[in-house]
Coordinates of C-alpha atoms in Angstrom, one line a residue:
Chain A
M3 CA 7.6 52.5 -38.8
K4 CA 8.8 54.3 -35.6
K5 CA 6.9 52.6 -33.8
F6 CA 8.1 49.4 -35.1
A7 CA 11.6 50.9 -34.8
I8 CA 11.4 51.6 -30.9
L9 CA 10.2 47.7 -30.4
M10 CA 13.2 46.6 -32.0
T11 CA 15.7 49.4 -30.0
A12 CA 13.7 48.1 -27.2
A13 CA 14.0 44.1 -27.7
L14 CA 17.2 44.5 -29.2
L15 CA 18.6 46.3 -25.6
V16 CA 16.6 43.9 -23.8
S17 CA 18.2 41.1 -24.7
G18 CA 21.5 42.8 -24.6
Q19 CA 21.7 43.9 -21.2
A20 CA 20.4 40.0 -20.4
M21 CA 23.4 38.2 -22.3
A22 CA 25.9 41.4 -20.8
A23 CA 24.9 40.5 -17.0
E24 CA 25.0 36.9 -18.0
K25 CA 22.5 35.9 -15.3
I26 CA 21.1 32.0 -15.0
R27 CA 17.6 31.2 -13.9
M28 CA 17.6 28.7 -11.5
G29 CA 13.6 27.4 -10.7
T30 CA 13.6 24.5 -7.6
E31 CA 11.0 23.6 -5.6
G32 CA 11.9 25.0 -1.7
A33 CA 9.9 22.1 -0.2
Y34 CA 12.4 19.4 0.1
P35 CA 15.2 19.1 2.8
P36 CA 18.2 18.9 2.8
F37 CA 18.5 19.2 -0.7
N38 CA 16.1 23.2 -1.2
Q39 CA 14.1 24.1 1.5
I40 CA 13.3 28.1 2.6
D41 CA 14.7 28.5 6.2
P42 CA 12.8 30.9 8.7
S43 CA 14.1 33.5 7.9
G44 CA 13.3 33.3 4.0
K45 CA 16.4 32.6 2.3
L46 CA 16.7 29.5 -0.2
I47 CA 18.8 26.8 1.6
G48 CA 20.0 23.4 0.5
F49 CA 22.2 20.9 -1.2
D50 CA 20.9 21.7 -4.9
V51 CA 20.8 25.3 -3.8
E52 CA 24.7 25.3 -2.7
I53 CA 25.3 23.1 -6.1
G54 CA 23.7 25.7 -7.8
N55 CA 25.3 28.5 -7.0
A56 CA 28.8 26.5 -7.5
L57 CA 27.9 26.4 -10.8
C58 CA 27.0 29.6 -11.0
K59 CA 30.4 31.3 -9.4
Q60 CA 32.6 28.2 -11.7
M61 CA 30.2 30.1 -14.7
K62 CA 31.6 33.0 -13.9
V63 CA 27.6 33.9 -14.3
E64 CA 25.2 35.4 -11.9
C65 CA 22.6 33.0 -10.1
E66 CA 18.7 34.0 -9.2
W67 CA 16.9 31.3 -8.0
V68 CA 12.8 30.5 -9.0
T69 CA 11.2 28.6 -6.9
Q70 CA 8.2 26.8 -8.2
D71 CA 5.6 23.9 -6.5
W72 CA 6.5 20.7 -8.1
D73 CA 3.9 19.8 -10.5
G74 CA 4.3 22.6 -12.1
I75 CA 8.1 22.7 -12.2
I76 CA 8.6 21.2 -16.0
P77 CA 6.1 23.6 -17.5
G78 CA 7.4 26.3 -15.8
L79 CA 11.0 25.5 -17.1
L80 CA 9.4 25.3 -20.8
A81 CA 7.2 29.0 -19.9
K82 CA 10.9 30.2 -19.3
K83 CA 10.7 31.3 -16.5
Y84 CA 13.9 30.2 -15.2
D85 CA 17.0 28.5 -17.3
T86 CA 17.7 25.1 -15.6
I87 CA 15.9 23.2 -12.8
I88 CA 17.9 21.9 -9.6
A89 CA 14.8 20.1 -7.6
S90 CA 16.4 16.6 -7.0
M91 CA 15.2 16.1 -10.3
S92 CA 15.2 12.2 -11.1
M93 CA 16.3 11.6 -14.7
T94 CA 13.7 9.2 -15.7
D95 CA 12.6 8.3 -19.3
E96 CA 9.3 10.3 -19.3
R97 CA 11.0 13.4 -17.9
K98 CA 13.6 13.1 -21.0
Q99 CA 10.9 13.1 -23.3
A100 CA 10.0 16.2 -22.1
V101 CA 13.4 18.1 -21.2
D102 CA 17.2 17.6 -21.6
F103 CA 19.8 16.7 -18.3
T104 CA 23.1 17.2 -18.0
D105 CA 25.4 15.1 -16.4
R106 CA 23.6 13.6 -12.7
Y107 CA 24.9 16.2 -9.9
Y108 CA 24.1 13.3 -7.1
S109 CA 22.5 9.9 -6.6
N110 CA 20.6 8.0 -4.8
S111 CA 21.9 3.7 -4.4
L112 CA 20.7 1.1 -2.0
R113 CA 21.8 0.4 1.9
Y114 CA 20.9 -2.3 4.7
I115 CA 19.8 -0.2 8.0
A116 CA 19.7 -2.5 11.0
K117 CA 19.9 -2.4 14.8
K118 CA 23.5 -0.9 15.6
G119 CA 25.3 -3.3 17.3
S120 CA 23.6 -6.1 15.6
N121 CA 26.1 -7.2 13.5
L122 CA 24.5 -7.7 10.5
D123 CA 26.2 -9.0 7.9
V124 CA 25.3 -7.8 4.5
K125 CA 27.3 -10.5 2.4
D126 CA 25.2 -13.5 4.5
L127 CA 21.4 -12.4 5.2
K128 CA 20.5 -16.0 5.0
G129 CA 17.3 -16.9 7.1
K130 CA 16.8 -12.8 8.4
T131 CA 13.6 -11.2 7.5
V132 CA 14.6 -7.6 5.6
G133 CA 11.7 -5.2 4.3
A134 CA 11.4 -2.8 2.4
Q135 CA 8.5 -0.4 1.0
R136 CA 6.4 -2.1 -1.8
A137 CA 6.9 -1.6 -5.8
T138 CA 9.9 0.3 -5.0
I139 CA 13.7 -0.1 -6.0
A140 CA 14.5 -1.7 -2.6
A141 CA 11.4 -4.2 -3.3
I142 CA 12.5 -5.3 -6.6
Y143 CA 16.0 -5.6 -5.7
L144 CA 15.0 -7.9 -2.6
E145 CA 12.6 -10.2 -5.1
D146 CA 15.1 -10.5 -7.8
N147 CA 18.2 -11.2 -6.0
M148 CA 17.1 -12.6 -2.1
K149 CA 14.1 -14.1 -2.9
G150 CA 14.2 -18.1 -1.1
V151 CA 17.8 -16.2 1.0
V152 CA 15.5 -13.5 3.0
D153 CA 12.1 -14.2 3.9
I154 CA 10.6 -10.7 2.5
K155 CA 8.7 -8.4 4.1
V156 CA 7.1 -5.8 1.8
Y157 CA 5.0 -2.2 3.3
D158 CA 2.5 0.3 2.1
T159 CA 4.8 2.8 3.2
Q160 CA 8.1 3.4 4.1
E161 CA 7.1 4.2 7.6
N162 CA 5.4 1.3 8.3
A163 CA 8.8 -0.5 7.3
Y164 CA 10.9 1.1 10.2
I165 CA 8.4 0.8 13.1
D166 CA 8.6 -3.3 12.5
L167 CA 12.2 -2.7 12.4
A168 CA 12.0 -1.0 15.6
A169 CA 9.3 -3.0 16.9
G170 CA 12.1 -6.2 16.4
R171 CA 10.1 -8.1 13.5
L172 CA 12.5 -7.0 11.0
D173 CA 16.3 -7.5 11.0
A174 CA 16.9 -5.2 8.7
V175 CA 15.0 -2.7 6.4
L176 CA 16.3 -2.3 2.2
G177 CA 15.8 1.4 1.3
D178 CA 17.1 4.6 -0.3
M179 CA 20.1 5.3 1.4
L180 CA 19.1 9.1 1.8
V181 CA 15.9 8.5 2.4
N182 CA 17.2 6.3 5.4
Y183 CA 19.7 8.7 6.2
E184 CA 17.1 11.2 7.6
W185 CA 15.2 8.1 9.3
L186 CA 18.4 7.6 11.1
Q187 CA 19.0 10.9 12.1
S188 CA 15.5 11.2 13.7
D189 CA 14.4 9.8 17.4
A190 CA 13.0 6.4 16.4
G191 CA 16.1 5.5 14.3
K192 CA 18.7 6.8 16.9
A193 CA 19.3 3.2 17.9
F194 CA 20.1 1.5 14.0
D195 CA 22.9 2.7 11.9
F196 CA 24.0 1.5 8.3
F197 CA 25.2 -1.8 7.7
G198 CA 27.3 -2.6 4.1
E199 CA 28.2 -0.3 1.1
A200 CA 25.3 1.3 -1.0
F201 CA 24.9 0.0 -4.2
N202 CA 22.5 -0.5 -6.7
R203 CA 23.3 3.1 -7.8
S204 CA 19.9 3.1 -10.0
D205 CA 18.3 6.7 -9.3
E206 CA 20.6 9.4 -10.9
I207 CA 19.9 13.0 -9.9
G208 CA 20.4 16.0 -12.7
I209 CA 20.1 19.1 -13.7
A210 CA 17.4 19.8 -16.5
V211 CA 17.2 22.5 -19.2
R212 CA 14.8 23.1 -22.5
K213 CA 15.1 20.8 -25.3
G214 CA 17.8 21.7 -27.2
E215 CA 19.5 24.3 -25.2
D216 CA 22.8 22.3 -25.9
K217 CA 25.6 25.2 -25.1
L218 CA 23.8 25.8 -21.5
R219 CA 24.1 22.1 -20.7
Q220 CA 27.2 21.5 -21.9
Q221 CA 28.5 24.9 -19.9
M222 CA 26.6 22.7 -16.9
N223 CA 28.0 19.7 -17.1
A224 CA 31.7 21.4 -17.5
A225 CA 31.4 23.4 -14.6
L226 CA 29.9 20.2 -12.9
K227 CA 33.3 18.3 -13.8
A228 CA 35.3 21.3 -11.9
I229 CA 33.5 21.4 -9.1
R230 CA 34.0 17.7 -8.4
D231 CA 38.1 18.0 -9.6
D232 CA 38.9 21.3 -7.0
G233 CA 36.9 19.6 -4.1
T234 CA 34.5 22.2 -4.0
Y235 CA 31.6 19.8 -4.3
A236 CA 33.2 17.3 -1.6
K237 CA 32.9 20.6 0.6
I238 CA 29.0 21.0 0.2
N239 CA 28.4 17.4 0.0
A240 CA 30.5 17.1 3.0
K241 CA 27.5 19.6 5.0
Y242 CA 25.0 17.4 4.8
F243 CA 25.8 13.8 4.4
P244 CA 28.9 11.9 5.5
F245 CA 29.8 10.1 2.8
D246 CA 30.2 10.8 -0.7
I247 CA 26.2 11.1 -2.6
Y248 CA 27.7 11.6 -5.9
Chain B
M9 CA -51.3 5.5 -21.2
E10 CA -52.5 4.9 -24.5
P11 CA -51.9 0.9 -25.6
D12 CA -49.3 1.9 -28.3
A13 CA -47.6 4.3 -26.2
L14 CA -46.8 1.4 -23.4
K15 CA -45.8 -0.4 -26.4
I16 CA -43.1 2.1 -27.5
M17 CA -41.8 2.6 -24.3
T18 CA -41.5 -1.0 -23.7
R19 CA -40.0 -1.5 -27.0
I20 CA -37.8 1.5 -26.3
V21 CA -36.9 0.2 -22.8
K22 CA -36.0 -3.0 -24.4
G23 CA -33.9 -1.7 -26.8
V24 CA -32.0 0.9 -24.0
F25 CA -31.2 -2.9 -21.8
Y26 CA -30.1 -5.3 -25.0
G27 CA -28.1 -2.2 -26.7
L28 CA -26.3 -2.0 -22.9
T29 CA -26.1 -5.7 -22.7
A30 CA -23.7 -5.9 -26.3
L31 CA -21.9 -3.2 -25.0
L32 CA -21.2 -5.0 -22.1
I33 CA -20.0 -7.6 -23.9
V34 CA -17.9 -6.3 -26.3
V35 CA -16.2 -4.4 -23.9
V36 CA -15.1 -7.4 -21.2
L37 CA -14.1 -9.5 -24.9
Y38 CA -12.1 -6.6 -26.1
I39 CA -10.5 -6.3 -22.5
L40 CA -10.0 -10.2 -22.6
W41 CA -8.4 -9.8 -26.0
T42 CA -5.7 -7.0 -25.0
L43 CA -4.5 -9.3 -21.6
N44 CA -0.9 -9.6 -21.6
Y45 CA -1.8 -13.2 -21.0
D46 CA 2.3 -14.0 -20.7
V47 CA 2.0 -11.8 -16.8
I48 CA -0.9 -14.1 -15.9
F49 CA 1.4 -17.5 -16.5
R50 CA 4.2 -15.9 -15.5
Y51 CA 2.9 -15.2 -12.1
F52 CA 0.3 -18.3 -12.2
G53 CA 2.4 -20.4 -9.3
R54 CA 2.8 -17.4 -6.8
I55 CA -1.3 -16.4 -7.4
L56 CA -2.4 -19.7 -7.0
G57 CA -0.6 -19.9 -4.0
G58 CA -2.2 -16.9 -2.7
T59 CA -5.2 -18.7 -3.0
W60 CA -4.4 -21.0 -0.9
L61 CA -3.3 -18.5 1.8
T62 CA -6.5 -16.6 1.6
I63 CA -8.2 -19.8 2.2
Q64 CA -6.6 -21.0 5.2
L65 CA -7.1 -17.1 6.8
V66 CA -11.0 -17.0 6.0
T67 CA -11.4 -21.1 7.0
L68 CA -9.6 -20.5 10.3
S69 CA -10.3 -17.1 11.2
V70 CA -14.3 -18.4 10.3
F71 CA -13.6 -21.2 12.5
I72 CA -12.7 -19.8 15.5
G73 CA -15.1 -17.2 15.3
F74 CA -17.5 -19.6 15.6
F75 CA -16.7 -20.5 19.0
I76 CA -16.2 -17.0 20.1
A77 CA -19.4 -15.9 18.5
L78 CA -21.2 -19.2 20.0
P79 CA -20.7 -17.8 23.9
V80 CA -20.8 -14.4 23.5
A81 CA -24.2 -14.5 21.9
I82 CA -25.4 -16.7 24.9
M83 CA -23.7 -14.2 27.2
R84 CA -25.6 -11.6 25.1
V85 CA -29.4 -12.4 25.5
S86 CA -29.3 -13.6 29.0
H87 CA -31.1 -11.7 31.8
I88 CA -28.0 -11.3 33.7
P89 CA -26.5 -7.8 33.0
W90 CA -23.3 -8.9 33.6
L91 CA -22.9 -11.4 31.1
R92 CA -25.5 -9.2 28.8
H93 CA -22.9 -5.8 29.0
P94 CA -19.4 -7.6 28.1
A95 CA -20.9 -9.2 25.4
Y96 CA -22.5 -6.3 24.2
G97 CA -19.4 -4.0 24.5
F98 CA -17.5 -7.0 22.3
I99 CA -19.9 -6.9 19.3
F100 CA -20.1 -3.1 19.5
F101 CA -16.3 -2.9 19.4
F102 CA -15.7 -4.8 16.7
R103 CA -19.2 -4.1 14.4
G104 CA -18.3 -0.2 15.2
T105 CA -14.4 0.0 14.3
P106 CA -13.3 -0.7 10.3
L107 CA -11.6 -4.5 10.2
L108 CA -8.7 -2.6 8.7
V109 CA -7.9 -0.1 12.2
Q110 CA -8.3 -3.4 13.7
L111 CA -6.2 -5.2 11.9
F112 CA -3.2 -2.2 12.4
F113 CA -4.1 -1.8 15.7
I114 CA -2.9 -5.4 16.5
Y115 CA -0.1 -5.6 14.2
Y116 CA 1.5 -2.1 14.5
G117 CA -0.5 -1.2 17.6
L118 CA 0.3 -3.9 20.4
A119 CA 4.1 -4.3 19.0
Q120 CA 5.1 -0.9 20.7
V121 CA 3.2 -2.7 24.3
D122 CA 6.5 -3.8 26.4
L123 CA 3.7 -6.4 27.8
V124 CA 3.7 -7.9 24.5
R125 CA 6.7 -7.3 23.5
H126 CA 8.8 -8.7 26.3
T127 CA 6.5 -11.8 27.3
F128 CA 5.5 -15.1 25.8
L129 CA 2.7 -13.2 23.5
W130 CA 5.3 -11.8 21.1
P131 CA 6.3 -14.6 19.4
V132 CA 2.0 -14.7 18.9
F133 CA 2.3 -11.3 17.5
R134 CA 5.5 -11.2 16.3
D135 CA 4.1 -13.2 13.4
A136 CA 2.0 -11.2 10.5
Y137 CA -0.3 -13.9 10.2
W138 CA -1.4 -14.6 13.3
C139 CA -2.0 -11.0 13.6
A140 CA -4.2 -11.5 10.8
L141 CA -5.8 -14.8 12.2
I142 CA -6.7 -13.4 15.6
A143 CA -8.2 -9.6 13.7
F144 CA -10.3 -11.6 11.4
A145 CA -11.5 -13.7 14.2
L146 CA -12.6 -11.2 16.6
N147 CA -13.8 -9.2 14.1
T148 CA -15.7 -12.4 12.8
G149 CA -16.8 -13.3 16.2
G150 CA -18.3 -9.9 16.7
Y151 CA -20.9 -9.8 13.8
S152 CA -21.3 -13.9 13.6
A153 CA -22.4 -13.3 18.0
E154 CA -25.3 -10.4 16.5
I155 CA -26.0 -13.1 14.0
L156 CA -26.8 -15.6 15.9
R157 CA -28.4 -13.4 19.0
G158 CA -30.8 -12.5 16.3
A159 CA -31.4 -16.2 16.0
I160 CA -31.4 -17.3 19.0
Q161 CA -34.4 -14.5 19.8
A162 CA -36.2 -15.9 16.6
V163 CA -36.6 -19.0 18.3
P164 CA -40.4 -19.3 19.0
K165 CA -41.2 -19.2 22.2
G166 CA -43.9 -21.7 22.5
E167 CA -40.9 -24.3 22.0
I168 CA -38.6 -23.0 24.7
E169 CA -41.5 -22.6 27.1
A170 CA -42.3 -26.7 26.1
A171 CA -39.0 -27.5 26.8
R172 CA -38.6 -26.1 30.2
A173 CA -42.4 -27.7 30.8
I174 CA -41.0 -31.3 30.3
G175 CA -38.2 -30.6 32.9
M176 CA -35.3 -29.4 30.9
S177 CA -33.0 -27.6 32.6
L178 CA -32.2 -24.3 30.8
V179 CA -28.5 -25.9 29.7
T180 CA -30.2 -28.9 28.1
A181 CA -32.9 -26.5 26.1
Y182 CA -30.1 -24.9 25.0
R183 CA -28.5 -27.3 23.8
R184 CA -30.7 -29.8 22.5
I185 CA -33.9 -27.5 21.1
I186 CA -32.8 -23.5 21.2
L187 CA -28.9 -23.9 19.8
P188 CA -29.9 -26.6 16.8
R189 CA -33.1 -24.2 16.2
A190 CA -31.4 -21.4 16.0
F191 CA -28.5 -22.2 13.6
R192 CA -30.5 -23.3 11.2
L193 CA -32.2 -19.6 11.5
A194 CA -28.5 -17.8 11.5
I195 CA -27.7 -20.0 8.1
P196 CA -28.3 -17.3 5.5
A197 CA -27.3 -14.9 7.5
Y198 CA -23.9 -16.4 8.0
G199 CA -23.1 -17.3 4.7
N200 CA -23.6 -13.9 3.8
E201 CA -20.7 -13.1 7.0
I202 CA -18.2 -15.9 5.3
I203 CA -18.2 -14.1 1.9
F204 CA -17.8 -10.5 3.6
M205 CA -14.9 -12.4 5.2
L206 CA -13.3 -14.0 2.4
K207 CA -13.1 -9.9 0.9
G208 CA -11.6 -8.9 4.5
T209 CA -9.1 -10.9 4.2
A210 CA -7.5 -8.8 0.9
L211 CA -6.2 -6.8 4.2
A212 CA -3.8 -8.7 5.3
S213 CA -2.1 -7.3 2.2
T214 CA -1.5 -4.4 4.3
I215 CA 0.5 -5.7 6.6
T216 CA 3.1 -8.0 4.6
L217 CA 1.1 -11.2 3.3
Y218 CA 1.0 -12.4 0.4
E219 CA -2.8 -13.4 0.5
L220 CA -4.2 -13.9 -3.1
T221 CA -4.8 -9.3 -3.0
G222 CA -1.0 -9.6 -2.3
I223 CA 0.3 -11.5 -5.3
A224 CA -2.3 -9.1 -7.0
R225 CA 0.2 -5.9 -5.6
L226 CA 3.4 -7.7 -6.3
V227 CA 2.8 -8.3 -9.7
N228 CA 1.6 -4.9 -10.7
A229 CA 4.7 -3.5 -9.0
R230 CA 6.5 -5.7 -11.1
T231 CA 4.8 -5.7 -13.8
Y232 CA 3.1 -2.6 -14.4
Q233 CA -0.2 -4.6 -15.6
P234 CA -2.7 -3.7 -13.3
V235 CA -5.6 -5.0 -15.6
E236 CA -3.8 -8.3 -16.1
A237 CA -3.0 -8.1 -11.9
Y238 CA -6.3 -7.4 -10.5
L239 CA -8.4 -9.0 -12.7
S240 CA -6.7 -12.3 -12.1
A241 CA -7.2 -11.7 -8.2
G242 CA -10.8 -10.6 -9.0
V243 CA -11.8 -13.6 -11.0
L244 CA -10.2 -16.0 -8.3
Y245 CA -11.8 -14.3 -5.7
M246 CA -15.6 -14.5 -7.8
V247 CA -14.4 -18.7 -7.8
L248 CA -14.0 -19.2 -4.2
T249 CA -17.0 -17.2 -3.4
Y250 CA -19.0 -19.7 -6.3
I251 CA -17.1 -22.6 -4.9
F252 CA -18.5 -21.6 -1.2
L253 CA -21.9 -20.7 -2.4
Q254 CA -22.9 -23.9 -4.1
A255 CA -21.7 -26.2 -0.8
W256 CA -23.4 -23.6 1.8
Q257 CA -26.3 -24.1 -0.8
L258 CA -26.2 -28.3 0.1
F259 CA -25.9 -27.4 3.6
E260 CA -28.1 -25.1 4.0
R261 CA -31.0 -27.7 2.1
R262 CA -29.8 -30.1 4.2
A263 CA -29.9 -28.9 7.7
N264 CA -33.6 -28.2 6.8
R265 CA -34.6 -31.2 4.9
Y266 CA -37.4 -31.4 8.1
L267 CA -39.6 -27.8 6.7
A268 CA -39.1 -29.8 3.2
A269 CA -40.6 -32.9 4.0
Q270 CA -42.9 -30.8 6.2
G271 CA -43.9 -29.2 2.8

């Protein structure tokens, strides 16, 4: 009986402490630049991390970051190693069966890239040759909407599509805007640029919480809305991308 | 072994054989039963289009490949070193590297070379269709040259000597005696090479061509129905192979009919 009482007291103390500290443990991967990565000094940096820290600040809680390999990231959440996942996770139907998601905190969309000075008019692509990676949203978009208008080429990898764009076999590549942006920043992509606006926002990225943790989820949603409204989000966004990725 | 034990063994082997056959039939019927035929019907037009591109690729590359193989094979059996060595090198290169590597080299590799990109060569190498055709023709050219070389060397020495003895020049002997004999000897192995090439054309899907495999991959990506997509392609490859085998057998029988007459 005495032992039991000690245990109870200890448990109360521990849980009481956790509540008093108001700490949220954030899980991320740390290997997906520029969204989350570990810098040479071992510090966790990136867009996801800054958004997470801004949310904690907004919610007036302390953020504690935990890194976890991608394939174990949902199991780690369910095992309560951390309370949320902010790791550029697409909100797919499959994942929604295992975890709950907040509102999106950024999204991926499609955007054309072509040679600088090519005057590509994305409204009138008739007769152009456009490449995309096989089995991606971009390839499916072209098949559904541009078949017969443009000559569609599909590639096994995104890199091969870029190689053929650089070689001059393609007039344009359609792909995820953020992936395209990464390539445009590289040496090979220097002579190329975006054309037209981003469209088809189909890939939404959210923060995962354990199923049923509605209080935490709603807190996060409110904080997200607040940092969108007060310009904190825009400031972080501008550090990584010259366009709004929300 | 006792006769009885032998009987029992035979029975067990037979039982296992029939059992496995029955199981296989059940599995095949089950797969056919569960297929989503809508997918196949919806994409049937495109599947046929892909089949037509596959037929084009294999026919043209084998045709061109034959005319590459013929001179290379003759050079390969020549006694003159500067004829023999380049032919050997050509055959070695195309037999010694994977077809996929050759295809990527011609399509992605050559596109990086300025000499190709900024000259009259570019309109040809720009096009995935011509790149595939060039790679396939050179590859089958290398293999066929080796088949023809074997066949040329298998022509009985006596026949060549007889031809030379009655005053034929080497060229005439090749034209009238050696090559006609060699072609007939090469037919079975050459048929095999053509079937290999038919399946080799599947690699064209990796350089953006929508041949039969390219279409199957498209159907899979669109519908998430890999069984329907790849089974349709597989069946069509088998149909093409079957038709080719029948035609080739007729051709072989006709080419070698003098042997049948000899009885």
